[in-house]
Amino acid sequence: MALNNQISEEYLKCLLDKSRIYMIENYLKTYDLTTRRFVPFKLFPKQKEFINALAEFDENLATKPRQAGVTTTAAAFIACVLALADDKSPETVLIVANRLDLSRLFLKKIKEFILQLPRWFWGDEYYSIDPRSDKNKKKIFEEENKDSLKLFNGCIVKAISSGESAARGVSAVSWLIFDEAAFIDNGVEVFSQAVATTASGGHIIMISTPHGKDQLYYNTYNQAKMGKNGYHITELKWYQDPRYSRYLKWHRNVIKTIDGKDIS
């Protein structure tokens, strides 16, 4: 009984925290390139800012350097959203990237985070305190392949490339994600087609490293800066990542030595 009460309390904590930060930091792990091992997913301040924005705003745009962990952070957030979804109103996630391997990688990250969660998240039909119980072996995925996932609670994740007819057959999307949005060819057309699949009240996430003045990402960013659209911007710089910022003082000294200037 004490264990059941503890599980109920933990589930409630995760459910009430709409940012999903508690759930991510207490139940998920991520691969740390600097230590080359899996570590508890402790979000740094800018990642928390991004996560809070995803929870608060319907339309989000993130600018990032490479290897910033933004895609991984978004995947962790989505995994938590799916795990806590009500089977009466399941979530549908559509991931669009310029290359299919990128969107598949995003989907794979979501799946891996879902599988990290304790079995009790899935309810009595999928969990028993008896480790020998068949409940603990019951599959939580009704469908799983490189391009799609379907959870027992009805939540669906689809990974597609940005081809002209990429979003055909997908509807009622509640989370539309554009990964490396600045690199999508014919971005405006792809965006228009994908947005047409979203449900009322759906969410849009654009993530990318900058790539010139593309039609979709660059223009959306500029319009947001001027307050001409509803996108909330989260800007992440490499020196805001604690994994790399420990070398910031050294970097600044090098820059000053070279040209007498500091980084902003």
Coordinates of C-alpha atoms in Angstrom, one line a residue:
M1 CA 0.0 0.0 0.0
A2 CA 2.9 2.4 0.9
L3 CA 4.4 1.7 -2.6
N4 CA 1.1 2.4 -4.3
N5 CA 0.7 5.7 -2.5
Q6 CA 4.3 6.7 -3.4
I7 CA 3.6 5.8 -7.1
S8 CA 0.4 7.8 -7.0
E9 CA 2.1 10.8 -5.5
E10 CA 4.9 10.7 -8.1
Y11 CA 2.5 10.4 -11.0
L12 CA 0.5 13.4 -9.7
K13 CA 3.7 15.4 -9.4
C14 CA 4.5 14.7 -13.0
L15 CA 1.0 15.3 -14.2
L16 CA 0.6 18.7 -12.5
D17 CA 3.9 20.0 -13.7
K18 CA 3.0 21.1 -17.2
S19 CA 6.6 22.0 -18.0
R20 CA 7.4 18.3 -17.5
I21 CA 10.7 19.4 -16.0
Y22 CA 10.3 17.3 -12.9
M23 CA 9.5 14.2 -14.9
I24 CA 12.5 14.7 -17.3
E25 CA 15.0 15.4 -14.5
N26 CA 13.8 12.5 -12.3
Y27 CA 13.0 9.8 -14.7
L28 CA 15.1 10.3 -17.9
K29 CA 18.7 10.0 -18.9
T30 CA 20.6 11.4 -21.8
Y31 CA 23.9 10.7 -23.5
D32 CA 26.6 13.2 -22.5
L33 CA 29.1 13.7 -25.3
T34 CA 31.7 15.3 -22.9
T35 CA 31.7 12.3 -20.6
R36 CA 30.7 9.7 -23.2
R37 CA 28.1 8.0 -20.9
F38 CA 24.4 8.2 -20.0
V39 CA 23.7 10.7 -17.2
P40 CA 20.5 11.9 -15.5
F41 CA 18.9 14.5 -17.7
K42 CA 19.5 17.6 -15.7
L43 CA 18.4 20.6 -17.8
F44 CA 20.5 23.7 -17.9
P45 CA 18.8 27.1 -17.6
K46 CA 18.3 27.7 -21.3
Q47 CA 16.9 24.2 -21.8
K48 CA 14.4 24.9 -19.0
E49 CA 13.5 28.2 -20.7
F50 CA 12.8 26.3 -23.9
I51 CA 10.8 23.6 -22.1
N52 CA 8.7 26.2 -20.3
A53 CA 8.0 28.0 -23.6
L54 CA 6.8 24.7 -25.1
A55 CA 4.4 24.3 -22.2
E56 CA 3.1 27.9 -22.4
F57 CA 3.0 28.9 -26.0
D58 CA 1.3 27.2 -29.0
E59 CA 3.9 28.4 -31.5
N60 CA 7.6 28.1 -30.7
L61 CA 10.8 28.8 -32.6
A62 CA 14.3 27.8 -31.2
T63 CA 17.6 29.0 -32.6
K64 CA 20.5 26.8 -31.7
P65 CA 24.2 25.9 -32.4
R66 CA 25.0 22.4 -33.3
Q67 CA 25.2 19.8 -30.6
A68 CA 23.2 22.0 -28.2
G69 CA 20.8 19.2 -27.2
V70 CA 17.7 21.2 -28.2
T71 CA 16.2 18.4 -30.3
T72 CA 16.9 16.0 -27.5
T73 CA 15.2 18.3 -25.0
A74 CA 12.2 18.6 -27.3
A75 CA 12.0 14.9 -27.7
A76 CA 12.1 14.4 -23.9
F77 CA 9.3 16.9 -23.5
I78 CA 7.2 15.2 -26.2
A79 CA 7.8 11.8 -24.6
C80 CA 6.5 13.0 -21.3
V81 CA 3.4 14.6 -23.0
L82 CA 2.6 11.3 -24.7
A83 CA 3.1 9.2 -21.5
L84 CA 0.7 11.4 -19.6
A85 CA -1.9 11.8 -22.4
D86 CA -5.5 10.8 -21.7
D87 CA -6.6 7.9 -23.9
K88 CA -9.9 9.9 -24.6
S89 CA -7.9 12.7 -26.2
P90 CA -4.6 11.2 -27.5
E91 CA -1.8 13.3 -29.0
T92 CA -0.7 13.1 -32.6
V93 CA 2.9 14.2 -33.3
L94 CA 4.2 14.9 -36.8
I95 CA 7.9 15.4 -37.3
V96 CA 9.0 17.1 -40.5
A97 CA 12.7 17.4 -41.5
N98 CA 14.5 18.1 -44.8
R99 CA 15.8 14.5 -44.7
L100 CA 13.9 11.4 -43.6
D101 CA 16.8 10.2 -41.5
L102 CA 16.6 13.3 -39.3
S103 CA 12.9 13.0 -38.6
R104 CA 13.4 9.3 -37.9
L105 CA 16.2 10.1 -35.4
F106 CA 13.8 12.5 -33.6
L107 CA 11.2 9.8 -33.5
K108 CA 13.8 7.3 -32.2
K109 CA 14.7 9.7 -29.4
I110 CA 11.1 10.0 -28.3
K111 CA 10.7 6.2 -28.3
E112 CA 13.9 5.8 -26.3
F113 CA 12.8 8.3 -23.7
I114 CA 9.3 6.6 -23.4
L115 CA 11.0 3.3 -22.8
Q116 CA 13.1 4.8 -20.0
L117 CA 10.0 5.6 -17.9
P118 CA 9.0 3.3 -15.1
R119 CA 6.4 0.7 -16.0
W120 CA 4.0 2.1 -13.5
F121 CA 3.4 5.2 -15.7
W122 CA 1.4 2.9 -17.9
G123 CA -1.2 1.8 -15.3
D124 CA -2.2 -1.5 -13.7
E125 CA -2.6 -3.3 -17.0
Y126 CA 1.1 -2.8 -17.8
Y127 CA 2.7 -2.9 -14.3
S128 CA 2.9 -5.2 -11.3
I129 CA 5.1 -5.0 -8.2
D130 CA 5.7 -8.7 -8.9
P131 CA 8.7 -8.8 -11.3
R132 CA 7.5 -12.2 -12.6
S133 CA 4.1 -10.8 -13.7
D134 CA 3.3 -10.9 -17.4
K135 CA 2.0 -7.4 -17.0
N136 CA 5.6 -6.2 -16.9
K137 CA 6.2 -7.8 -20.3
K138 CA 3.2 -6.4 -22.0
K139 CA 4.0 -4.2 -25.0
I140 CA 3.1 -0.5 -24.7
F141 CA 3.4 0.1 -28.4
E142 CA 0.7 -1.1 -30.7
E143 CA 2.8 -0.1 -33.7
E144 CA 6.5 0.7 -33.9
N145 CA 8.8 1.1 -36.9
K146 CA 11.3 3.7 -38.1
D147 CA 8.6 6.0 -39.4
S148 CA 5.8 5.7 -36.8
L149 CA 4.8 4.8 -33.3
K150 CA 1.5 4.2 -31.8
L151 CA 1.1 3.9 -28.0
F152 CA -1.6 1.8 -26.3
N153 CA -3.2 5.1 -25.2
G154 CA -3.8 6.1 -28.8
C155 CA -0.9 8.6 -29.1
I156 CA 0.7 8.5 -32.5
V157 CA 4.1 9.8 -33.7
K158 CA 4.9 10.1 -37.5
A159 CA 8.3 10.9 -39.0
I160 CA 8.3 12.3 -42.6
S161 CA 10.6 14.1 -45.0
S162 CA 9.7 17.4 -46.5
G163 CA 8.6 16.0 -49.9
E164 CA 5.7 17.7 -51.6
S165 CA 3.1 15.1 -50.5
A166 CA 4.8 14.3 -47.2
A167 CA 1.9 15.0 -44.9
R168 CA -0.7 13.1 -47.0
G169 CA -2.8 10.8 -44.9
V170 CA -2.0 12.6 -41.6
S171 CA -4.6 14.5 -39.7
A172 CA -5.6 16.0 -36.4
V173 CA -1.9 16.8 -35.5
S174 CA -1.6 18.2 -32.0
W175 CA 2.2 18.7 -32.1
L176 CA 3.8 19.7 -35.4
I177 CA 7.6 19.7 -35.3
F178 CA 10.0 21.1 -37.9
D179 CA 13.5 19.9 -37.3
E180 CA 16.3 21.9 -38.9
A181 CA 13.6 24.0 -40.4
A182 CA 16.1 26.4 -42.1
F183 CA 17.3 23.6 -44.4
I184 CA 13.9 22.6 -45.7
D185 CA 13.6 23.2 -49.5
N186 CA 10.4 24.9 -50.5
G187 CA 9.9 25.6 -46.9
V188 CA 6.7 27.8 -47.2
E189 CA 4.9 25.2 -49.3
V190 CA 6.0 22.3 -47.0
F191 CA 4.9 24.4 -44.0
S192 CA 1.5 25.2 -45.5
Q193 CA 0.8 21.6 -46.3
A194 CA 1.9 20.4 -42.9
V195 CA 0.0 23.1 -41.0
A196 CA -3.2 22.0 -42.8
T197 CA -3.0 18.7 -40.9
T198 CA -3.1 20.3 -37.4
A199 CA -6.0 20.1 -35.1
S200 CA -7.6 23.2 -33.5
G201 CA -5.4 24.3 -30.6
G202 CA -2.4 22.4 -32.1
H203 CA 1.2 23.3 -31.3
I204 CA 4.0 24.1 -33.7
I205 CA 7.7 23.8 -32.9
M206 CA 10.4 25.1 -35.3
I207 CA 14.0 24.1 -34.4
S208 CA 17.1 24.9 -36.4
T209 CA 20.6 26.1 -36.7
P210 CA 20.6 29.3 -38.8
H211 CA 21.2 28.8 -42.6
G212 CA 21.1 32.0 -44.5
K213 CA 17.9 33.8 -45.4
D214 CA 15.6 30.9 -46.1
Q215 CA 11.9 31.5 -46.8
L216 CA 10.5 29.6 -43.8
Y217 CA 12.7 29.7 -40.7
Y218 CA 14.5 33.0 -41.3
N219 CA 11.3 34.9 -42.2
T220 CA 9.3 33.3 -39.3
Y221 CA 12.1 34.4 -37.0
N222 CA 12.2 37.9 -38.3
Q223 CA 8.4 38.3 -38.2
A224 CA 8.4 37.0 -34.6
K225 CA 11.2 39.5 -33.6
M226 CA 8.9 42.3 -34.9
G227 CA 5.9 41.0 -33.2
K228 CA 4.1 40.2 -36.5
N229 CA 3.3 36.6 -35.7
G230 CA 2.5 34.5 -32.7
Y231 CA 5.8 32.7 -32.4
H232 CA 7.8 32.7 -29.1
I233 CA 11.5 32.7 -29.7
T234 CA 14.1 30.9 -27.5
E235 CA 17.6 31.7 -28.6
L236 CA 20.3 29.3 -27.4
K237 CA 24.0 30.2 -27.7
W238 CA 26.9 27.7 -27.3
Y239 CA 28.3 29.6 -24.4
Q240 CA 25.0 29.2 -22.5
D241 CA 25.6 25.4 -22.4
P242 CA 27.5 24.5 -19.2
R243 CA 29.2 21.6 -20.9
Y244 CA 31.1 24.1 -23.1
S245 CA 31.0 27.4 -21.2
R246 CA 33.6 26.2 -18.7
Y247 CA 36.1 27.1 -21.5
L248 CA 34.5 30.5 -22.0
K249 CA 37.1 32.5 -20.0
W250 CA 39.8 30.9 -22.0
H251 CA 38.0 31.6 -25.2
R252 CA 37.5 35.3 -24.3
N253 CA 41.2 35.6 -23.6
V254 CA 42.1 34.1 -26.9
I255 CA 39.7 36.4 -28.8
K256 CA 41.1 39.5 -27.0
T257 CA 44.6 38.4 -27.9
I258 CA 43.7 38.0 -31.6
D259 CA 41.8 41.2 -32.3
G260 CA 41.2 43.0 -29.0
K261 CA 37.5 42.2 -29.0
D262 CA 35.3 40.2 -26.7
I263 CA 32.3 38.1 -27.6
S264 CA 28.9 39.4 -26.9

